[in-house]
Amino acid sequence: MPDQKINILAIESSCDDTAAAVLCNGKILSNIVATQEVHKQYGGVVPELASRAHQQNIVPVIHQALAKANIDKKDVSAIAFTRGPGLMGSLLVGTSFAKSLSMGLNIPLIEVNHMQAHILAHFIEEDGYDKPQFPFLAMTISGGHTQIVKVTDYFEMEVIGETTDDAVGEAFDKSAKILGLPYPGGPLIDKYAREGNPKAFKFPKPKVDGLNFSFSGFKTAVLYFVQKETKNDPEFIEKNLKDICSSIQYTIIGILMDKIKKAVKETGINQVAIGGGVSANSGIRQALQEAQKKWGWKCYIPKFEYTTDNAAMIGIAGYHKYQEQDFADYSITAQSRYKF
Ligand code: KG4
Ligand code: ZN
């Protein structure tokens, strides 16, 4: 399709970010995210409130995305939306809106798997950014998921390892909550970790077979550690916050790196891409940069705006489906557990 302009309007509403983006031939024209602040006071996402906030945000966010892209509704080629996985009440807002808009504008509807989109974010057209070559390994690390995926083509992906309980983002957020930090705690742990000593305290690493992960025991270990230390000294957290955060982050990144190293060894694929909210973490970014130097891996680290939930990644997945004319019909429903 040489001279044809494919404009994709993408909608993401799987959790607590209402997002819309417009892409022209895989290049971003606009990428708008309305992060819901309402959850902060509850220390985690409240599904019912998330759904309501999506209903309030979705129209202005889409308007803003179209205006910023300077694209009129009639010039949109297709609507891409997140079908799942995610919170049902949240997904329903984006799914219903996308269906109605596609019907109203009489243009194709494209369903996108949120986890595949986190991986495909690496294919957004950006000047000076190398795209991964197939096959490569992707580690999707977020508040809802932790997976190692073997990617052989845009939509040929095999999950070869995943968490058996909590996601890695939850390990960050729950540890932060134990330390009295607000939600989401991951970025705060990262911030304090940079100024602390990663070896000040030692936390156990779980023993899990194969390429799978487990983080629920880690969170309990942090809880018991903090309870024990604050019993001896009520100001323990205040006095040691940076060192505690640094030690937590060091252990979590160690757990991730052990498994991805194992995956590289087992598959013989040494191209590694990361995606999802936790890929914003400075510790994992640094560990992968070191892996490139030490072991000759080729690592792909997304720009910050494509790490946490956004609609640009839904748009790039939609663009590739558009090229394959892989469209959805209106009987499609949201899926909170959507495997690929
Ligand atoms: O991908 P995402 O925006 O939403 C889900 O699909 O879950 O990921 C959100 C998660 C949260 O758990 C948040 O604490 C974590 O990503 N996160 C981080 C950092 N930035 C976001 N965790 C550690 N370090 C960071 N810098
Ligand atoms: Zn996500």
Short mmCIF file of C-alpha atoms and ligand atoms in Angstrom, two decimals:
data_model
loop_
_atom_site.label_atom_id
_atom_site.label_comp_id
_atom_site.label_asym_id
_atom_site.label_seq_id
_atom_site.Cartn_x
_atom_site.Cartn_y
_atom_site.Cartn_z
CA MET A 1 0.00 0.00 0.00
CA PRO A 2 2.56 2.59 -1.11
CA ASP A 3 0.82 5.99 -1.13
CA GLN A 4 -2.26 5.08 0.86
CA LYS A 5 -2.61 6.73 4.26
CA ILE A 6 -3.82 4.31 6.90
CA ASN A 7 -5.08 6.29 9.89
CA ILE A 8 -5.81 4.15 12.91
CA LEU A 9 -7.71 5.56 15.89
CA ALA A 10 -6.82 3.39 18.88
CA ILE A 11 -8.58 3.13 22.24
CA GLU A 12 -7.17 1.60 25.43
CA SER A 13 -9.25 1.18 28.61
CA SER A 14 -8.14 -2.09 30.19
CA CYS A 15 -7.27 -0.83 33.66
CA ASP A 16 -7.04 2.70 35.09
CA ASP A 17 -5.77 4.71 32.12
CA THR A 18 -8.19 6.04 29.51
CA ALA A 19 -6.11 6.45 26.37
CA ALA A 20 -6.54 7.25 22.69
CA ALA A 21 -4.01 7.61 19.90
CA VAL A 22 -3.96 8.28 16.17
CA LEU A 23 -1.32 6.63 13.99
CA CYS A 24 -0.72 7.24 10.29
CA ASN A 25 1.06 4.34 8.58
CA GLY A 26 2.50 3.21 11.94
CA LYS A 27 3.75 6.66 12.94
CA ILE A 28 2.23 8.40 15.93
CA LEU A 29 0.28 11.59 15.31
CA SER A 30 -1.12 11.81 18.83
CA ASN A 31 -0.98 9.74 22.01
CA ILE A 32 -3.24 10.93 24.84
CA VAL A 33 -3.48 9.30 28.27
CA ALA A 34 -5.82 10.34 31.09
CA THR A 35 -4.52 8.66 34.22
CA GLN A 36 -7.21 8.18 36.85
CA GLU A 37 -6.17 9.82 40.09
CA VAL A 38 -9.21 8.60 42.04
CA HIS A 39 -7.54 5.28 42.98
CA LYS A 40 -4.61 6.81 44.84
CA GLN A 41 -6.55 7.26 48.07
CA TYR A 42 -7.53 3.56 48.09
CA GLY A 43 -4.01 2.18 47.60
CA GLY A 44 -4.98 0.27 44.44
CA VAL A 45 -7.35 0.28 41.49
CA VAL A 46 -11.06 0.12 42.44
CA PRO A 47 -12.72 -1.55 39.40
CA GLU A 48 -16.12 0.16 39.71
CA LEU A 49 -14.53 3.61 39.98
CA ALA A 50 -12.22 2.81 37.05
CA SER A 51 -15.17 1.93 34.86
CA ARG A 52 -17.00 5.14 35.79
CA ALA A 53 -13.92 7.29 35.19
CA HIS A 54 -13.48 5.70 31.74
CA GLN A 55 -17.04 6.70 30.88
CA GLN A 56 -16.26 10.29 31.86
CA ASN A 57 -12.89 10.42 30.11
CA ILE A 58 -13.39 8.53 26.89
CA VAL A 59 -15.09 11.24 24.80
CA PRO A 60 -12.72 14.10 25.72
CA VAL A 61 -9.68 11.83 25.33
CA ILE A 62 -10.72 10.73 21.83
CA HIS A 63 -11.55 14.31 20.86
CA GLN A 64 -8.14 15.42 22.04
CA ALA A 65 -6.36 12.61 20.16
CA LEU A 66 -8.12 13.51 16.88
CA ALA A 67 -7.56 17.24 17.37
CA LYS A 68 -3.87 16.85 18.18
CA ALA A 69 -3.40 14.57 15.17
CA ASN A 70 -5.29 17.11 13.06
CA ILE A 71 -7.39 14.29 11.65
CA ASP A 72 -11.09 14.51 10.97
CA LYS A 73 -13.30 11.55 11.93
CA LYS A 74 -14.07 10.92 8.26
CA ASP A 75 -10.36 10.36 7.54
CA VAL A 76 -9.99 7.55 10.09
CA SER A 77 -9.42 4.21 8.32
CA ALA A 78 -10.25 1.88 11.24
CA ILE A 79 -10.85 1.77 14.99
CA ALA A 80 -8.57 -0.45 17.09
CA PHE A 81 -9.45 -1.24 20.70
CA THR A 82 -8.24 -3.33 23.63
CA ARG A 83 -10.43 -6.42 23.94
CA GLY A 84 -8.54 -7.80 26.95
CA PRO A 85 -7.02 -8.88 29.24
CA GLY A 86 -8.03 -6.41 31.94
CA LEU A 87 -10.84 -5.35 34.24
CA MET A 88 -14.21 -6.25 32.73
CA GLY A 89 -15.96 -2.98 33.68
CA SER A 90 -13.07 -0.99 32.20
CA LEU A 91 -12.78 -3.05 29.01
CA LEU A 92 -16.52 -2.76 28.40
CA VAL A 93 -16.31 1.02 28.09
CA GLY A 94 -13.61 0.96 25.39
CA THR A 95 -15.12 -2.03 23.60
CA SER A 96 -18.65 -0.57 23.43
CA PHE A 97 -17.34 2.83 22.39
CA ALA A 98 -15.09 1.37 19.67
CA LYS A 99 -17.93 -0.75 18.29
CA SER A 100 -20.34 2.18 18.17
CA LEU A 101 -17.81 4.50 16.57
CA SER A 102 -16.87 1.92 13.95
CA MET A 103 -20.53 1.34 13.19
CA GLY A 104 -21.31 5.06 13.07
CA LEU A 105 -18.39 5.87 10.78
CA ASN A 106 -18.83 2.66 8.79
CA ILE A 107 -15.17 1.70 9.06
CA PRO A 108 -13.50 -1.56 10.15
CA LEU A 109 -13.17 -2.56 13.79
CA ILE A 110 -9.93 -4.19 14.99
CA GLU A 111 -9.60 -6.04 18.29
CA VAL A 112 -6.24 -6.05 20.06
CA ASN A 113 -4.79 -8.14 22.85
CA HIS A 114 -3.28 -5.76 25.41
CA MET A 115 -0.30 -8.01 26.18
CA GLN A 116 0.55 -8.46 22.49
CA ALA A 117 0.31 -4.69 22.14
CA HIS A 118 2.88 -4.14 24.90
CA ILE A 119 5.26 -6.24 22.75
CA LEU A 120 4.30 -4.66 19.43
CA ALA A 121 4.99 -1.19 20.86
CA HIS A 122 8.56 -1.89 19.68
CA PHE A 123 7.33 -1.61 16.07
CA ILE A 124 6.08 1.97 16.34
CA GLU A 125 7.82 3.99 13.60
CA GLU A 126 10.36 6.20 15.37
CA ASP A 127 13.37 7.92 13.90
CA GLY A 128 16.61 6.46 15.23
CA TYR A 129 14.96 3.47 16.91
CA ASP A 130 15.91 -0.07 15.85
CA LYS A 131 13.05 -2.54 15.66
CA PRO A 132 13.53 -6.13 16.84
CA GLN A 133 14.00 -8.83 14.19
CA PHE A 134 11.97 -12.05 14.41
CA PRO A 135 12.41 -14.27 16.33
CA PHE A 136 12.97 -12.46 19.61
CA LEU A 137 12.09 -12.90 23.27
CA ALA A 138 9.79 -10.43 24.98
CA MET A 139 9.43 -10.00 28.70
CA THR A 140 6.14 -8.28 29.49
CA ILE A 141 6.26 -6.98 33.01
CA SER A 142 3.32 -4.99 34.33
CA GLY A 143 0.89 -4.56 37.21
CA GLY A 144 -1.26 -7.39 35.87
CA HIS A 145 1.16 -9.72 34.10
CA THR A 146 4.62 -11.20 34.03
CA GLN A 147 5.41 -13.23 30.95
CA ILE A 148 8.27 -14.38 28.79
CA VAL A 149 7.07 -14.66 25.21
CA LYS A 150 8.76 -16.15 22.14
CA VAL A 151 7.79 -13.87 19.25
CA THR A 152 8.14 -15.35 15.76
CA ASP A 153 5.93 -12.88 13.87
CA TYR A 154 3.63 -9.93 14.64
CA PHE A 155 0.85 -12.15 15.86
CA GLU A 156 2.72 -15.43 16.32
CA MET A 157 3.59 -15.40 19.97
CA GLU A 158 4.08 -18.22 22.46
CA VAL A 159 4.10 -17.69 26.22
CA ILE A 160 7.04 -19.78 27.49
CA GLY A 161 7.02 -18.54 31.07
CA GLU A 162 4.64 -16.63 33.33
CA THR A 163 3.82 -15.87 36.92
CA THR A 164 2.02 -18.49 38.93
CA ASP A 165 0.58 -15.89 41.34
CA ASP A 166 1.27 -12.12 41.64
CA ALA A 167 2.61 -10.00 38.78
CA VAL A 168 5.95 -8.27 39.19
CA GLY A 169 4.26 -4.84 39.26
CA GLU A 170 2.19 -6.07 42.19
CA ALA A 171 5.38 -7.12 43.97
CA PHE A 172 6.59 -3.52 43.60
CA ASP A 173 3.22 -1.96 44.51
CA LYS A 174 2.50 -4.24 47.49
CA SER A 175 6.01 -3.81 48.88
CA ALA A 176 5.57 -0.05 48.54
CA LYS A 177 2.24 -0.23 50.38
CA ILE A 178 3.91 -2.11 53.25
CA LEU A 179 6.40 0.77 53.42
CA GLY A 180 3.53 3.27 53.58
CA LEU A 181 4.10 4.63 50.06
CA PRO A 182 1.12 5.66 47.88
CA TYR A 183 -0.19 3.71 44.88
CA PRO A 184 1.31 2.97 42.40
CA GLY A 185 4.44 2.38 44.42
CA GLY A 186 6.64 0.95 41.66
CA PRO A 187 7.96 4.31 40.41
CA LEU A 188 8.60 5.45 44.01
CA ILE A 189 10.57 2.32 44.90
CA ASP A 190 12.58 2.97 41.73
CA LYS A 191 13.20 6.59 42.75
CA TYR A 192 14.41 5.77 46.29
CA ALA A 193 16.31 2.68 45.10
CA ARG A 194 18.64 4.85 43.03
CA GLU A 195 20.00 6.48 46.19
CA GLY A 196 20.19 3.38 48.38
CA ASN A 197 22.44 0.36 48.89
CA PRO A 198 21.03 -2.66 47.00
CA LYS A 199 22.82 -5.09 49.29
CA ALA A 200 21.83 -3.50 52.62
CA PHE A 201 19.12 -6.12 53.25
CA LYS A 202 18.70 -9.59 51.84
CA PHE A 203 15.36 -10.93 50.63
CA PRO A 204 14.82 -14.53 49.49
CA LYS A 205 14.37 -15.41 45.82
CA PRO A 206 11.59 -17.93 45.11
CA LYS A 207 12.47 -21.33 43.68
CA VAL A 208 10.16 -21.87 40.72
CA ASP A 209 10.59 -24.49 38.01
CA GLY A 210 11.29 -23.69 34.38
CA LEU A 211 10.67 -20.18 33.12
CA ASN A 212 7.78 -19.41 35.48
CA PHE A 213 7.77 -16.77 38.21
CA SER A 214 6.26 -16.40 41.67
CA PHE A 215 6.08 -13.17 43.65
CA SER A 216 3.57 -13.80 46.44
CA GLY A 217 6.21 -15.25 48.80
CA PHE A 218 8.45 -12.25 48.14
CA LYS A 219 5.74 -9.81 49.23
CA THR A 220 5.19 -11.84 52.44
CA ALA A 221 8.94 -11.82 53.11
CA VAL A 222 8.96 -8.02 52.82
CA LEU A 223 5.97 -7.80 55.18
CA TYR A 224 7.56 -10.03 57.86
CA PHE A 225 10.88 -8.22 57.55
CA VAL A 226 9.26 -4.79 58.02
CA GLN A 227 7.06 -6.00 60.90
CA LYS A 228 10.08 -7.48 62.71
CA GLU A 229 12.31 -4.44 62.23
CA THR A 230 9.66 -1.85 63.15
CA LYS A 231 8.96 -3.78 66.36
CA ASN A 232 12.59 -3.15 67.36
CA ASP A 233 12.66 0.40 66.03
CA PRO A 234 9.40 2.19 65.11
CA GLU A 235 11.36 4.58 62.89
CA PHE A 236 13.07 1.78 60.96
CA ILE A 237 11.29 2.56 57.67
CA GLU A 238 12.00 6.28 57.79
CA LYS A 239 15.65 5.75 58.66
CA ASN A 240 16.26 3.07 56.00
CA LEU A 241 13.76 3.79 53.21
CA LYS A 242 16.32 4.18 50.43
CA ASP A 243 18.24 1.03 51.39
CA ILE A 244 15.03 -1.01 51.78
CA CYS A 245 13.77 0.13 48.36
CA SER A 246 17.13 -0.51 46.77
CA SER A 247 17.31 -4.03 48.25
CA ILE A 248 13.73 -4.83 47.17
CA GLN A 249 14.41 -3.63 43.63
CA TYR A 250 17.73 -5.49 43.44
CA THR A 251 16.03 -8.76 44.42
CA ILE A 252 13.09 -8.34 42.01
CA ILE A 253 15.38 -7.46 39.09
CA GLY A 254 17.56 -10.45 40.01
CA ILE A 255 14.51 -12.74 39.80
CA LEU A 256 13.58 -11.34 36.34
CA MET A 257 17.14 -11.53 35.01
CA ASP A 258 17.66 -15.13 36.20
CA LYS A 259 14.64 -16.24 34.18
CA ILE A 260 15.34 -14.27 31.04
CA LYS A 261 18.91 -15.57 31.10
CA LYS A 262 17.52 -19.10 31.31
CA ALA A 263 15.12 -18.38 28.42
CA VAL A 264 17.98 -17.09 26.24
CA LYS A 265 19.97 -20.24 27.01
CA GLU A 266 17.07 -22.60 26.31
CA THR A 267 15.84 -20.95 23.09
CA GLY A 268 19.19 -19.80 21.70
CA ILE A 269 17.54 -16.41 21.00
CA ASN A 270 19.52 -13.51 22.42
CA GLN A 271 17.36 -10.61 21.26
CA VAL A 272 15.36 -9.45 24.26
CA ALA A 273 12.62 -6.80 24.28
CA ILE A 274 10.84 -5.59 27.39
CA GLY A 275 7.41 -4.03 27.71
CA GLY A 276 4.77 -3.11 30.29
CA GLY A 277 4.82 -0.64 33.16
CA VAL A 278 7.74 -2.22 35.00
CA SER A 279 9.94 -1.82 31.90
CA ALA A 280 10.18 1.84 32.98
CA ASN A 281 12.23 0.65 35.95
CA SER A 282 15.80 1.92 35.97
CA GLY A 283 17.12 -1.34 37.47
CA ILE A 284 15.82 -3.59 34.67
CA ARG A 285 16.96 -1.08 32.05
CA GLN A 286 20.46 -1.05 33.46
CA ALA A 287 20.58 -4.85 33.85
CA LEU A 288 19.69 -5.31 30.18
CA GLN A 289 22.22 -2.73 29.06
CA GLU A 290 24.86 -4.64 31.00
CA ALA A 291 23.68 -7.92 29.42
CA GLN A 292 24.30 -6.42 25.96
CA LYS A 293 27.87 -5.60 26.91
CA LYS A 294 28.62 -8.76 28.91
CA TRP A 295 26.92 -11.45 26.84
CA GLY A 296 26.41 -9.82 23.45
CA TRP A 297 22.60 -9.76 23.69
CA LYS A 298 20.64 -7.26 21.65
CA CYS A 299 18.14 -5.60 23.96
CA TYR A 300 15.17 -3.40 23.10
CA ILE A 301 14.06 -0.98 25.76
CA PRO A 302 10.94 1.07 25.00
CA LYS A 303 10.67 4.84 25.32
CA PHE A 304 9.06 5.79 28.64
CA GLU A 305 5.76 6.84 27.09
CA TYR A 306 5.28 3.35 25.64
CA THR A 307 6.00 1.43 28.86
CA THR A 308 2.88 2.05 30.94
CA ASP A 309 -0.56 1.66 29.41
CA ASN A 310 -1.11 3.75 26.29
CA ALA A 311 -3.13 3.60 23.10
CA ALA A 312 -0.19 4.04 20.70
CA MET A 313 0.70 0.38 21.27
CA ILE A 314 -2.91 -0.62 20.52
CA GLY A 315 -2.66 1.48 17.36
CA ILE A 316 0.48 -0.20 16.06
CA ALA A 317 -1.02 -3.65 16.68
CA GLY A 318 -4.15 -2.41 14.88
CA TYR A 319 -2.09 -1.12 11.95
CA HIS A 320 -0.50 -4.53 11.39
CA LYS A 321 -3.89 -6.24 11.64
CA TYR A 322 -5.27 -3.70 9.16
CA GLN A 323 -2.60 -4.71 6.66
CA GLU A 324 -3.71 -8.32 7.06
CA GLN A 325 -7.36 -7.18 6.79
CA ASP A 326 -7.94 -8.92 10.10
CA PHE A 327 -11.15 -7.21 11.20
CA ALA A 328 -13.59 -7.99 14.00
CA ASP A 329 -17.36 -8.19 13.68
CA TYR A 330 -19.87 -6.56 15.99
CA SER A 331 -20.61 -9.73 17.93
CA ILE A 332 -17.21 -9.39 19.56
CA THR A 333 -17.15 -9.02 23.37
CA ALA A 334 -14.54 -7.87 25.88
CA GLN A 335 -12.51 -10.64 27.54
CA SER A 336 -11.04 -10.05 30.96
CA ARG A 337 -8.83 -13.14 30.59
CA TYR A 338 -7.64 -13.04 27.04
CA LYS A 339 -4.92 -15.54 26.21
CA PHE A 340 -3.06 -15.57 22.92
O1 KG4 B 1 1.52 -1.71 32.08
P1 KG4 B 1 0.95 -0.95 33.23
O2 KG4 B 1 0.78 0.53 33.07
O3 KG4 B 1 -0.47 -1.49 33.62
C1 KG4 B 1 -0.79 -2.84 33.62
O4 KG4 B 1 -1.14 -3.36 32.54
O5 KG4 B 1 -0.65 -3.41 34.71
O6 KG4 B 1 1.85 -1.26 34.50
C2 KG4 B 1 1.64 -0.65 35.74
C3 KG4 B 1 2.66 -1.20 36.73
C4 KG4 B 1 2.40 -0.78 38.17
O7 KG4 B 1 2.50 -1.92 38.98
C5 KG4 B 1 3.54 0.21 38.45
O8 KG4 B 1 3.93 0.25 39.81
C6 KG4 B 1 4.63 -0.37 37.60
O9 KG4 B 1 3.98 -0.74 36.41
N1 KG4 B 1 5.71 0.60 37.33
C7 KG4 B 1 6.96 0.49 37.82
C8 KG4 B 1 7.68 1.63 37.37
N2 KG4 B 1 6.84 2.40 36.61
C9 KG4 B 1 5.63 1.75 36.60
N3 KG4 B 1 7.52 -0.46 38.59
C10 KG4 B 1 8.81 -0.31 38.91
N4 KG4 B 1 9.56 0.75 38.53
C11 KG4 B 1 9.05 1.74 37.76
N5 KG4 B 1 9.80 2.77 37.38
ZN ZN B 2 -0.41 -2.90 30.49
#
